[in-house]
Amino acid sequence: MGKYVLALDQGTTSSRAILFDQEQNIIGTAQKEFAQIYPKEGWVEHDPMEIYSSQYAVMMELIAQSDIRVQDITAIGITNQRETTILWDKETGRPVYNAIVWQCRRTAGIVDDLVKQGLGDHIRKTTGLVPDAYFSGTKIKWILDNVQGVREKARRGEVLFGTVDSWLIWKLTGGQVHVTDYTNASRTMIYDIHKLDWDETMLDVLDIPRAMLPEVKPSSMVYGNANIQGTEIPIAGAAGDQQAALFGQCCFEKGEAKNTYGTGCFLLMNTGNEAYESKNGLVTTIAAGLTDTIQYALEGSVFVGGAVIQWLRDELRFITDSSEAEYFAGKVDDNGGVYLVPAFTGLGAPYWDMYARGCIIGITRGTKRAHIIRAAQESIAYQTLDLVRAMEKDTGFTMDELKVDGGASRDAFLMQFQADMINASIRRPVVRETTALGAAYLAGIAAGVWKNLDEVKAMWKCDKLFLPEMDAPRRDHLVHEWHKAVGRSRNWIDK
Ligand SMILES: Nc1ncnc2c1ncn2[C@@H]1O[C@H](COP(=O)(O)OP(=O)(O)O)[C@@H](O)[C@H]1O
Ligand SMILES: O=P(O)(O)OC[C@H](O)CO
């Protein structure tokens, strides 16, 4: 019997389970969407029990529908939406509040206070991040401040904090193991990415007790076992989804980069053992690796990427299926002068404007539905372009190739337009489930399914290459207009 690795990919909108064989073929997948909770304008929550139950359900569905025996699953790898914050009672295993999702803006005021106290520089230097409500630290504080009695229990280690990886490992090991990995810790804004320890200053200012924090471990090792139908299966890998995707794209060398087009867009470049401090609005983060020897990455995070296509479908009802966006883009010669800035939850990198909101601008009497659909797709590529240019400035590298993955990378119009905008080739892999593949690599290497990085890299296959075709004057004009539109969306909400 062969060896199989089960990847659990807990994303922002759905939980997925994917089974890989030793040749990296996908043997089966199962996926379940779960509820997005919007209690107030700009707030986003998930039910942690639904995160767990949906993840558990797809895992069991996949096992039930595949021909393999549970005993043939050598290891489980976990990858997750990052920053999303869960606090739970150690005794009962029940969450004390809903998960506060990475997109949630409720702690913008707490972040402003940190900046007023002069902590901006400390946050950048120590955690590698920029002060923003995106990261976990202020979300933990919000729950400790707003749910009665929780801070006291947290001080006694009776309430625990975890990002989604921690929460799933805790649940799957029957409440035995409270850990996270370096990649997830590096997204909390309370972790020192140089000393590899929780940062006392941030814990102090946010009044977060150390007793509630998980132990931080490498991304590839056995954390504990999950008992599945009586069989103990090692959980042997964990990484935040964007770092897992960088790993799954085999960007093991300094200078290699990938962009994932999921709900948001996340551009990461491996920078080796060098932690670049961005001068251009990017963040420094820890890349997934096999050991305690840290590799860093520069990251640009765009909050709304593929989600703008979902919005066209679900709210504007301009399309009935995401795949129609590509068709409509081809129905017009150009964007007709229309630009859409999808700053639905503010703007992430490189602008970091918590108070920006979306706009569609350049509309005339001649504007058609297809122009707006096209403008939405173009906005994904322009936002990525802003990240690419910021990364080139920070590192001095010229990006002549970008690997891509994620749901919206199916859209061939978007991929070609992206190649045109960055004026570099775009390489799309056969396995677009790169996030899950990265988690599988991390777990599979720890469990001996694959020997090393060279072995997994030798199997990586390209599906399609998109080469730039647009002339420079046309590109420059579009980019100029895009930046004008971004200017209009900035600082929209009154503080
Ligand atoms: N054919 C398509 N064209 C454009 N966008 C698409 C297409 N298929 C899916 N998407 C977009 O991709 C996103 C889902 O990608 P996925 O990688 O599954 O995201 P996540 O892991 O963030 O849930 C959705 O926002 C969806 O609108
Ligand atoms: O769930 P995704 O794929 O949209 O990823 C979310 C990111 O991890 C947020 O930082």
Coordinates of C-alpha atoms and ligand atoms in Angstrom, one line a residue:
M1 CA 0.0 0.0 0.0
G2 CA 1.3 3.5 -0.8
K3 CA 1.7 6.4 1.6
Y4 CA -0.9 9.2 1.7
V5 CA -0.8 12.6 3.3
L6 CA -4.0 14.4 4.4
A7 CA -3.9 18.2 4.2
L8 CA -6.5 20.2 6.1
D9 CA -6.9 23.6 4.6
Q10 CA -9.0 25.8 6.9
G11 CA -9.7 29.0 4.8
T12 CA -11.7 32.1 5.4
T13 CA -14.8 31.0 3.6
S14 CA -14.5 27.2 3.6
S15 CA -12.8 24.2 5.2
R16 CA -11.2 21.8 2.8
A17 CA -9.6 18.4 3.1
I18 CA -7.3 17.1 0.3
L19 CA -5.6 13.7 0.1
F20 CA -2.3 13.5 -1.7
D21 CA -0.4 10.3 -2.7
Q22 CA 3.4 10.0 -2.7
E23 CA 3.6 11.3 -6.3
Q24 CA 1.7 14.5 -5.3
N25 CA -1.5 13.4 -7.1
I26 CA -4.7 14.6 -5.6
I27 CA -6.6 11.4 -4.6
G28 CA -9.7 13.2 -3.4
T29 CA -11.0 16.5 -2.0
A30 CA -14.0 17.6 0.2
Q31 CA -15.0 21.1 0.9
K32 CA -17.6 22.8 3.0
E33 CA -18.4 26.5 3.3
F34 CA -19.4 28.0 6.6
A35 CA -21.1 31.0 8.0
Q36 CA -19.6 34.5 7.8
I37 CA -20.9 36.6 10.7
Y38 CA -21.1 40.4 10.3
P39 CA -22.4 41.7 13.6
K40 CA -21.7 45.3 12.7
E41 CA -20.3 47.4 9.9
G42 CA -16.7 46.4 9.4
W43 CA -16.8 43.5 11.9
V44 CA -16.2 39.9 10.8
E45 CA -16.6 36.8 13.0
H46 CA -16.7 33.0 12.6
D47 CA -18.1 30.4 15.0
P48 CA -15.0 28.4 16.2
M49 CA -17.1 25.3 16.7
E50 CA -18.2 25.6 13.1
I51 CA -14.6 26.0 12.0
Y52 CA -13.8 22.8 13.8
S53 CA -17.0 20.9 12.8
S54 CA -16.7 21.8 9.1
Q55 CA -13.1 20.8 9.1
Y56 CA -13.8 17.5 10.8
A57 CA -16.7 16.8 8.6
V58 CA -14.7 17.3 5.3
M59 CA -11.9 15.1 6.7
M60 CA -14.4 12.3 7.5
E61 CA -16.2 12.7 4.2
L62 CA -13.0 12.5 2.3
I63 CA -11.9 9.4 4.1
A64 CA -15.3 7.8 3.7
Q65 CA -15.4 8.4 -0.1
S66 CA -11.8 7.3 -0.9
D67 CA -10.7 3.8 -1.4
I68 CA -7.8 3.9 1.0
R69 CA -7.7 2.7 4.6
V70 CA -7.3 5.2 7.5
Q71 CA -4.1 3.3 8.4
D72 CA -2.6 4.3 5.1
I73 CA -2.7 8.0 6.0
T74 CA 0.8 8.6 7.1
A75 CA 0.4 12.1 8.3
I76 CA -1.9 15.1 8.6
G77 CA -0.8 18.6 7.7
I78 CA -2.7 21.7 8.7
T79 CA -2.8 25.0 7.0
N80 CA -5.1 27.9 8.0
Q81 CA -6.5 31.4 7.5
R82 CA -4.0 33.4 9.6
E83 CA -4.4 36.1 12.3
T84 CA -8.0 35.0 13.1
T85 CA -8.2 34.9 16.9
I86 CA -9.8 32.3 19.1
L87 CA -9.9 32.2 22.9
W88 CA -11.3 29.1 24.6
D89 CA -11.8 27.6 28.0
K90 CA -9.1 25.0 28.7
E91 CA -11.4 22.9 30.9
T92 CA -14.5 22.7 28.7
G93 CA -12.8 23.2 25.3
R94 CA -15.6 25.8 24.4
P95 CA -14.7 29.1 22.9
V96 CA -15.4 32.1 25.1
Y97 CA -16.3 34.3 22.2
N98 CA -16.6 34.0 18.4
A99 CA -13.4 33.9 16.3
I100 CA -12.4 37.5 15.4
V101 CA -11.5 37.2 11.7
W102 CA -8.4 38.7 10.1
Q103 CA -10.6 41.0 8.1
C104 CA -12.4 42.5 11.1
R105 CA -11.7 46.2 11.7
R106 CA -13.2 46.6 15.2
T107 CA -9.8 47.1 16.8
A108 CA -8.7 50.0 14.6
G109 CA -9.0 52.4 17.6
I110 CA -6.8 50.2 19.8
V111 CA -4.2 50.3 17.0
D112 CA -4.4 54.1 16.8
D113 CA -3.8 54.2 20.5
L114 CA -0.7 52.0 20.2
V115 CA 0.6 54.4 17.5
K116 CA -0.1 57.4 19.7
Q117 CA 1.9 55.8 22.5
G118 CA 4.8 55.7 20.1
L119 CA 4.9 51.9 19.6
G120 CA 4.8 52.0 15.8
D121 CA 8.5 51.6 15.4
H122 CA 8.8 48.9 18.1
I123 CA 6.0 46.9 16.3
R124 CA 7.9 47.2 13.0
K125 CA 11.3 46.3 14.3
T126 CA 10.2 43.5 16.7
T127 CA 7.3 41.8 15.0
G128 CA 8.1 42.7 11.4
L129 CA 4.5 43.9 11.0
V130 CA 2.9 47.3 10.6
P131 CA 0.4 48.5 13.3
D132 CA -3.0 47.3 11.9
A133 CA -6.2 45.7 13.1
Y134 CA -5.5 42.9 10.7
F135 CA -3.1 41.1 13.1
S136 CA -4.1 39.0 16.2
G137 CA -2.7 41.1 19.1
T138 CA -5.4 43.7 19.3
K139 CA -8.1 41.1 18.7
I140 CA -6.9 39.2 21.8
K141 CA -7.0 42.4 23.8
W142 CA -10.6 43.1 22.6
I143 CA -11.9 39.7 23.8
L144 CA -10.0 40.0 27.1
D145 CA -11.5 43.5 27.6
N146 CA -15.0 42.7 26.5
V147 CA -15.9 39.3 27.8
Q148 CA -16.3 39.4 31.5
G149 CA -14.0 37.3 33.7
V150 CA -11.9 36.1 30.8
R151 CA -8.7 38.0 31.6
E152 CA -8.6 36.6 35.1
K153 CA -9.0 33.1 33.8
A154 CA -6.3 33.8 31.2
R155 CA -3.9 34.9 33.8
R156 CA -4.4 31.5 35.5
G157 CA -3.9 29.7 32.2
E158 CA -7.5 28.6 32.2
V159 CA -8.4 30.4 29.0
L160 CA -6.1 29.8 26.0
F161 CA -5.4 31.8 22.9
G162 CA -4.7 30.3 19.5
T163 CA -4.8 31.0 15.8
V164 CA -6.8 28.5 13.8
D165 CA -4.0 26.0 13.6
S166 CA -3.7 26.0 17.4
W167 CA -7.4 25.6 17.8
L168 CA -7.6 22.6 15.3
I169 CA -4.5 20.9 16.8
W170 CA -6.1 21.3 20.3
K171 CA -9.4 19.8 19.2
L172 CA -7.9 17.0 17.1
T173 CA -5.6 15.9 19.9
G174 CA -8.5 15.9 22.4
G175 CA -7.3 18.9 24.3
Q176 CA -3.8 17.6 24.8
V177 CA -1.6 19.9 22.8
H178 CA -1.4 23.7 22.8
V179 CA 1.0 24.8 20.1
T180 CA 1.4 27.0 17.1
D181 CA 4.1 27.2 14.5
Y182 CA 6.5 30.0 13.7
T183 CA 4.6 31.2 10.6
N184 CA 1.4 31.7 12.5
A185 CA 3.1 33.3 15.5
S186 CA 4.7 35.8 13.2
R187 CA 1.2 37.1 12.3
T188 CA 0.1 38.0 15.8
M189 CA 1.9 41.3 16.4
I190 CA 3.0 40.1 19.8
Y191 CA 5.8 37.8 18.6
D192 CA 9.5 38.8 18.3
I193 CA 10.5 37.3 14.9
H194 CA 14.2 37.8 15.7
K195 CA 14.4 36.4 19.2
L196 CA 11.7 33.8 18.5
D197 CA 9.8 34.6 21.6
W198 CA 6.6 36.4 22.6
D199 CA 7.4 40.0 23.0
E200 CA 7.2 41.3 26.6
T201 CA 6.5 44.9 25.6
M202 CA 3.6 44.1 23.4
L203 CA 2.2 41.6 26.0
D204 CA 2.5 44.4 28.5
V205 CA 0.8 47.2 26.6
L206 CA -2.0 45.0 25.4
D207 CA -2.3 43.3 28.9
I208 CA -2.1 39.8 27.4
P209 CA -1.0 37.2 30.0
R210 CA 1.8 34.9 28.8
A211 CA 0.0 31.9 30.4
M212 CA -2.6 31.9 27.7
L213 CA -0.2 31.7 24.8
P214 CA 0.8 28.5 22.8
E215 CA 4.2 27.0 22.6
V216 CA 5.8 28.0 19.2
K217 CA 7.3 25.2 17.2
P218 CA 8.8 24.6 13.7
S219 CA 6.3 24.0 10.9
S220 CA 7.4 20.4 10.2
M221 CA 7.3 18.1 13.1
V222 CA 4.9 15.7 15.0
Y223 CA 2.9 17.9 17.4
G224 CA 0.6 15.1 18.5
N225 CA -1.8 12.4 17.2
A226 CA -5.4 12.7 16.0
N227 CA -7.4 9.6 16.7
I228 CA -9.4 8.9 13.6
Q229 CA -11.7 5.8 13.7
G230 CA -9.4 4.3 16.3
T231 CA -6.2 4.9 14.4
E232 CA -3.6 7.4 15.7
I233 CA -2.4 9.6 12.9
P234 CA 0.4 12.1 13.5
I235 CA -0.3 15.7 12.9
A236 CA 3.1 16.4 11.4
G237 CA 2.9 19.9 9.8
A238 CA 1.3 23.2 10.4
A239 CA 1.7 26.6 8.6
G240 CA -0.3 29.7 7.9
D241 CA -1.9 29.4 4.5
Q242 CA 0.2 31.9 2.7
Q243 CA 3.5 30.6 4.0
A244 CA 2.2 27.1 3.2
A245 CA 1.5 28.2 -0.4
L246 CA 5.1 29.7 -0.7
F247 CA 6.4 26.3 0.4
G248 CA 3.9 24.4 -1.9
Q249 CA 5.2 26.5 -4.8
C250 CA 8.7 25.2 -3.9
C251 CA 10.0 28.8 -3.4
F252 CA 12.7 27.4 -1.2
E253 CA 15.4 29.8 -2.5
K254 CA 16.0 33.5 -1.7
G255 CA 14.3 35.7 -4.3
E256 CA 11.5 33.2 -5.3
A257 CA 8.0 34.6 -5.0
K258 CA 4.4 33.5 -5.4
N259 CA 1.0 35.3 -5.4
T260 CA -2.1 33.5 -4.2
Y261 CA -5.5 34.8 -5.5
G262 CA -8.0 33.6 -2.9
T263 CA -10.4 35.8 -0.9
G264 CA -7.5 38.2 -0.6
C265 CA -4.2 38.3 -2.6
F266 CA -1.0 37.5 -0.8
L267 CA 2.4 38.0 -2.5
L268 CA 5.3 36.4 -0.6
M269 CA 9.0 36.4 -1.5
N270 CA 11.5 34.1 0.2
T271 CA 14.3 36.3 1.6
G272 CA 16.4 33.6 3.1
N273 CA 17.9 34.2 6.5
E274 CA 17.7 37.9 6.0
A275 CA 14.7 39.7 7.6
Y276 CA 14.2 42.7 5.3
E277 CA 12.7 45.7 7.0
S278 CA 10.3 47.1 4.4
K279 CA 10.4 50.8 3.6
N280 CA 7.6 50.4 1.1
G281 CA 4.6 49.2 3.1
L282 CA 5.3 45.4 3.2
V283 CA 5.6 43.2 6.2
T284 CA 8.3 40.8 7.3
T285 CA 7.1 37.4 8.2
I286 CA 8.5 33.9 9.0
A287 CA 8.5 31.5 6.1
A288 CA 7.6 27.8 6.6
G289 CA 10.6 25.6 7.1
L290 CA 11.6 22.2 8.3
T291 CA 13.6 23.2 11.4
D292 CA 14.4 25.9 13.9
T293 CA 16.6 27.6 11.4
I294 CA 14.4 30.5 10.3
Q295 CA 13.9 31.7 6.8
Y296 CA 12.1 35.0 6.4
A297 CA 9.7 36.3 3.7
L298 CA 8.5 39.7 2.6
E299 CA 4.8 39.8 2.3
G300 CA 2.3 42.1 0.7
S301 CA -1.3 41.4 1.8
V302 CA -4.3 42.7 -0.2
F303 CA -7.6 42.2 1.7
V304 CA -9.9 41.9 -1.2
G305 CA -8.8 39.9 -4.2
G306 CA -11.0 37.0 -5.5
A307 CA -13.7 38.3 -3.0
V308 CA -14.5 41.2 -5.4
I309 CA -15.6 38.5 -7.9
Q310 CA -17.8 37.0 -5.2
W311 CA -19.3 40.4 -4.6
L312 CA -20.1 40.9 -8.2
R313 CA -21.9 37.5 -8.0
D314 CA -23.6 37.6 -4.6
E315 CA -24.4 41.3 -4.1
L316 CA -24.5 43.0 -7.5
R317 CA -25.7 39.8 -9.2
F318 CA -23.8 40.8 -12.4
I319 CA -22.7 37.1 -12.8
T320 CA -24.1 33.8 -11.6
D321 CA -20.8 32.0 -11.4
S322 CA -17.3 33.3 -10.7
S323 CA -16.1 31.7 -13.9
E324 CA -18.3 34.1 -16.0
A325 CA -16.1 37.0 -15.0
E326 CA -13.5 36.0 -17.6
Y327 CA -16.2 35.7 -20.3
F328 CA -17.5 39.2 -19.6
A329 CA -14.0 40.7 -19.6
G330 CA -13.6 39.5 -23.1
K331 CA -16.9 41.1 -24.3
V332 CA -15.4 44.6 -24.1
D333 CA -12.2 46.0 -25.7
D334 CA -11.0 47.6 -22.5
N335 CA -12.2 48.9 -19.2
G336 CA -14.0 51.9 -20.8
G337 CA -12.2 54.2 -18.3
V338 CA -13.8 52.5 -15.3
Y339 CA -11.7 51.7 -12.2
L340 CA -13.0 49.8 -9.1
V341 CA -11.0 50.0 -5.9
P342 CA -12.3 47.1 -3.7
A343 CA -11.3 48.7 -0.3
F344 CA -14.3 47.0 1.3
T345 CA -12.4 46.6 4.6
G346 CA -9.9 49.4 4.1
L347 CA -6.7 48.9 2.1
G348 CA -3.9 46.6 3.2
A349 CA -0.4 46.7 1.7
P350 CA 1.2 48.9 0.6
Y351 CA -1.3 51.6 1.7
W352 CA -2.4 50.4 5.2
D353 CA -5.4 52.6 5.3
M354 CA -8.0 51.3 7.8
Y355 CA -10.3 54.2 6.8
A356 CA -10.4 53.7 3.0
R357 CA -13.6 52.3 1.5
G358 CA -14.4 51.0 -2.0
C359 CA -15.3 53.1 -5.0
I360 CA -16.1 52.7 -8.7
I361 CA -15.1 55.7 -10.7
G362 CA -14.9 56.8 -14.3
I363 CA -18.5 55.8 -15.0
T364 CA -20.1 57.4 -18.0
R365 CA -23.5 56.9 -19.7
G366 CA -21.7 54.4 -22.0
T367 CA -20.5 52.2 -19.1
K368 CA -21.7 48.6 -19.5
R369 CA -22.0 45.9 -16.9
A370 CA -19.0 44.2 -18.6
H371 CA -16.8 47.3 -18.0
I372 CA -17.5 47.0 -14.3
I373 CA -16.8 43.3 -14.3
R374 CA -13.6 43.9 -16.1
A375 CA -12.6 46.7 -13.8
A376 CA -13.1 44.4 -10.8
Q377 CA -10.7 41.8 -12.3
E378 CA -8.2 44.5 -13.3
S379 CA -8.3 45.8 -9.7
I380 CA -6.9 42.4 -8.5
A381 CA -4.0 42.8 -10.9
Y382 CA -3.3 46.4 -10.1
Q383 CA -3.2 45.7 -6.4
T384 CA -0.8 42.9 -7.0
L385 CA 1.3 45.2 -9.2
D386 CA 1.6 47.7 -6.3
L387 CA 2.9 44.8 -4.1
V388 CA 5.4 43.7 -6.8
R389 CA 6.9 47.2 -7.2
A390 CA 7.1 47.7 -3.4
M391 CA 8.9 44.3 -3.1
E392 CA 11.4 45.2 -5.9
K393 CA 12.2 48.5 -4.2
D394 CA 12.7 46.8 -0.8
T395 CA 14.9 43.9 -2.1
G396 CA 16.6 45.3 -5.2
F397 CA 15.5 42.2 -7.0
T398 CA 13.7 42.5 -10.3
M399 CA 10.8 40.1 -10.4
D400 CA 10.9 38.4 -13.8
E401 CA 8.7 35.5 -12.9
L402 CA 5.8 35.1 -10.5
K403 CA 4.2 31.8 -9.5
V404 CA 0.5 31.9 -9.0
D405 CA -2.2 29.9 -7.3
G406 CA -5.6 30.2 -5.6
G407 CA -9.2 30.2 -6.9
A408 CA -9.0 33.3 -9.0
S409 CA -5.9 32.1 -10.8
R410 CA -8.3 30.0 -12.9
D411 CA -9.2 33.3 -14.7
A412 CA -7.1 33.4 -17.8
F413 CA -8.0 37.0 -18.6
L414 CA -6.8 38.0 -15.1
M415 CA -3.6 36.0 -15.4
Q416 CA -2.7 37.6 -18.8
F417 CA -3.6 41.1 -17.6
Q418 CA -1.4 40.4 -14.5
A419 CA 1.6 39.4 -16.7
D420 CA 1.0 42.6 -18.7
M421 CA 0.8 44.8 -15.6
I422 CA 4.0 43.4 -13.9
N423 CA 5.7 43.0 -17.3
A424 CA 6.9 39.5 -16.2
S425 CA 6.0 35.9 -16.8
I426 CA 3.3 34.2 -14.8
R427 CA 3.7 30.5 -14.1
R428 CA 0.6 28.6 -13.0
P429 CA 1.2 25.0 -11.6
V430 CA -0.8 21.9 -12.3
V431 CA -1.8 21.6 -8.7
R432 CA -3.5 24.9 -7.9
E433 CA -4.2 23.7 -4.4
T434 CA -0.7 24.9 -3.5
T435 CA -1.6 25.8 0.0
A436 CA -2.7 22.3 0.8
L437 CA 0.3 20.9 -1.1
G438 CA 2.6 23.0 1.1
A439 CA 1.0 21.6 4.2
A440 CA 1.3 18.1 2.8
Y441 CA 5.0 18.6 2.1
L442 CA 5.6 19.9 5.6
A443 CA 3.8 16.9 7.2
G444 CA 5.0 14.4 4.6
I445 CA 8.7 15.3 5.1
A446 CA 8.4 15.1 8.9
A447 CA 6.7 11.7 8.6
G448 CA 9.2 10.3 6.0
V449 CA 6.9 10.2 3.0
W450 CA 9.4 12.4 1.2
K451 CA 13.1 12.5 2.0
N452 CA 13.8 16.2 1.5
L453 CA 13.1 19.4 -0.4
D454 CA 14.9 18.2 -3.6
E455 CA 12.6 15.2 -3.8
V456 CA 9.4 17.3 -3.6
K457 CA 10.7 20.0 -6.0
A458 CA 11.5 17.4 -8.7
M459 CA 7.8 16.6 -8.9
W460 CA 6.5 20.2 -9.3
K461 CA 4.8 20.7 -12.7
C462 CA 3.8 23.9 -14.6
D463 CA 0.4 24.0 -16.2
K464 CA 0.5 27.3 -18.1
L465 CA 2.9 30.2 -18.7
F466 CA 1.5 33.7 -19.4
L467 CA 3.9 36.1 -21.1
P468 CA 3.6 39.9 -21.0
E469 CA 2.2 41.4 -24.3
M470 CA 1.2 45.0 -23.5
D471 CA 3.2 48.0 -24.7
A472 CA 4.6 50.3 -22.0
P473 CA 2.6 53.5 -22.8
R474 CA -0.7 51.7 -22.5
R475 CA 0.4 50.0 -19.2
D476 CA 1.7 53.3 -17.8
H477 CA -1.6 55.0 -18.6
L478 CA -3.7 52.3 -16.9
V479 CA -1.5 52.3 -13.8
H480 CA -1.6 56.1 -13.6
E481 CA -5.4 56.0 -13.7
W482 CA -5.5 53.2 -11.1
H483 CA -3.5 55.3 -8.7
K484 CA -5.8 58.2 -9.2
A485 CA -8.7 56.0 -8.3
V486 CA -6.9 54.6 -5.1
G487 CA -6.4 58.3 -4.1
R488 CA -10.2 58.8 -4.2
S489 CA -11.0 55.8 -2.0
R490 CA -8.4 56.7 0.8
N491 CA -9.4 58.1 4.2
W492 CA -13.1 57.9 3.3
I493 CA -14.4 57.0 6.8
D494 CA -14.3 59.8 9.3
K495 CA -12.1 58.8 12.3
Ligands
LIG1 N1 -13.1 31.2 -12.3 C1 -12.9 32.2 -11.5 N2 -12.6 33.4 -11.9 C2 -12.4 34.4 -11.0 N3 -12.4 34.3 -9.7 C3 -12.7 33.1 -9.2 C4 -12.9 32.0 -10.1 N4 -13.1 30.9 -9.3 C5 -13.0 31.3 -8.0 N5 -12.7 32.6 -8.0 C6 -12.6 33.4 -6.8 O1 -11.6 32.8 -6.0 C7 -11.9 32.9 -4.6 C8 -11.8 31.6 -3.9 O2 -10.5 31.1 -4.0 P1 -9.9 30.2 -2.9 O3 -8.5 29.9 -3.2 O4 -10.8 29.0 -2.8 O5 -10.1 31.1 -1.6 P2 -10.0 31.0 0.0 O6 -9.0 30.0 0.3 O7 -9.6 32.4 0.4 O8 -11.4 30.7 0.5 C9 -13.3 33.5 -4.5 O9 -13.2 34.8 -3.9 C10 -13.8 33.5 -5.9 O10 -14.6 34.6 -6.2
LIG2 O1 -8.3 32.1 3.8 P1 -7.5 32.8 2.8 O2 -7.0 31.9 1.8 O3 -8.3 33.9 2.2 O4 -6.2 33.4 3.5 C1 -6.4 34.4 4.5 C2 -5.0 34.8 5.0 O5 -4.3 33.9 5.7 C3 -5.2 36.1 5.8 O6 -3.9 36.6 6.2

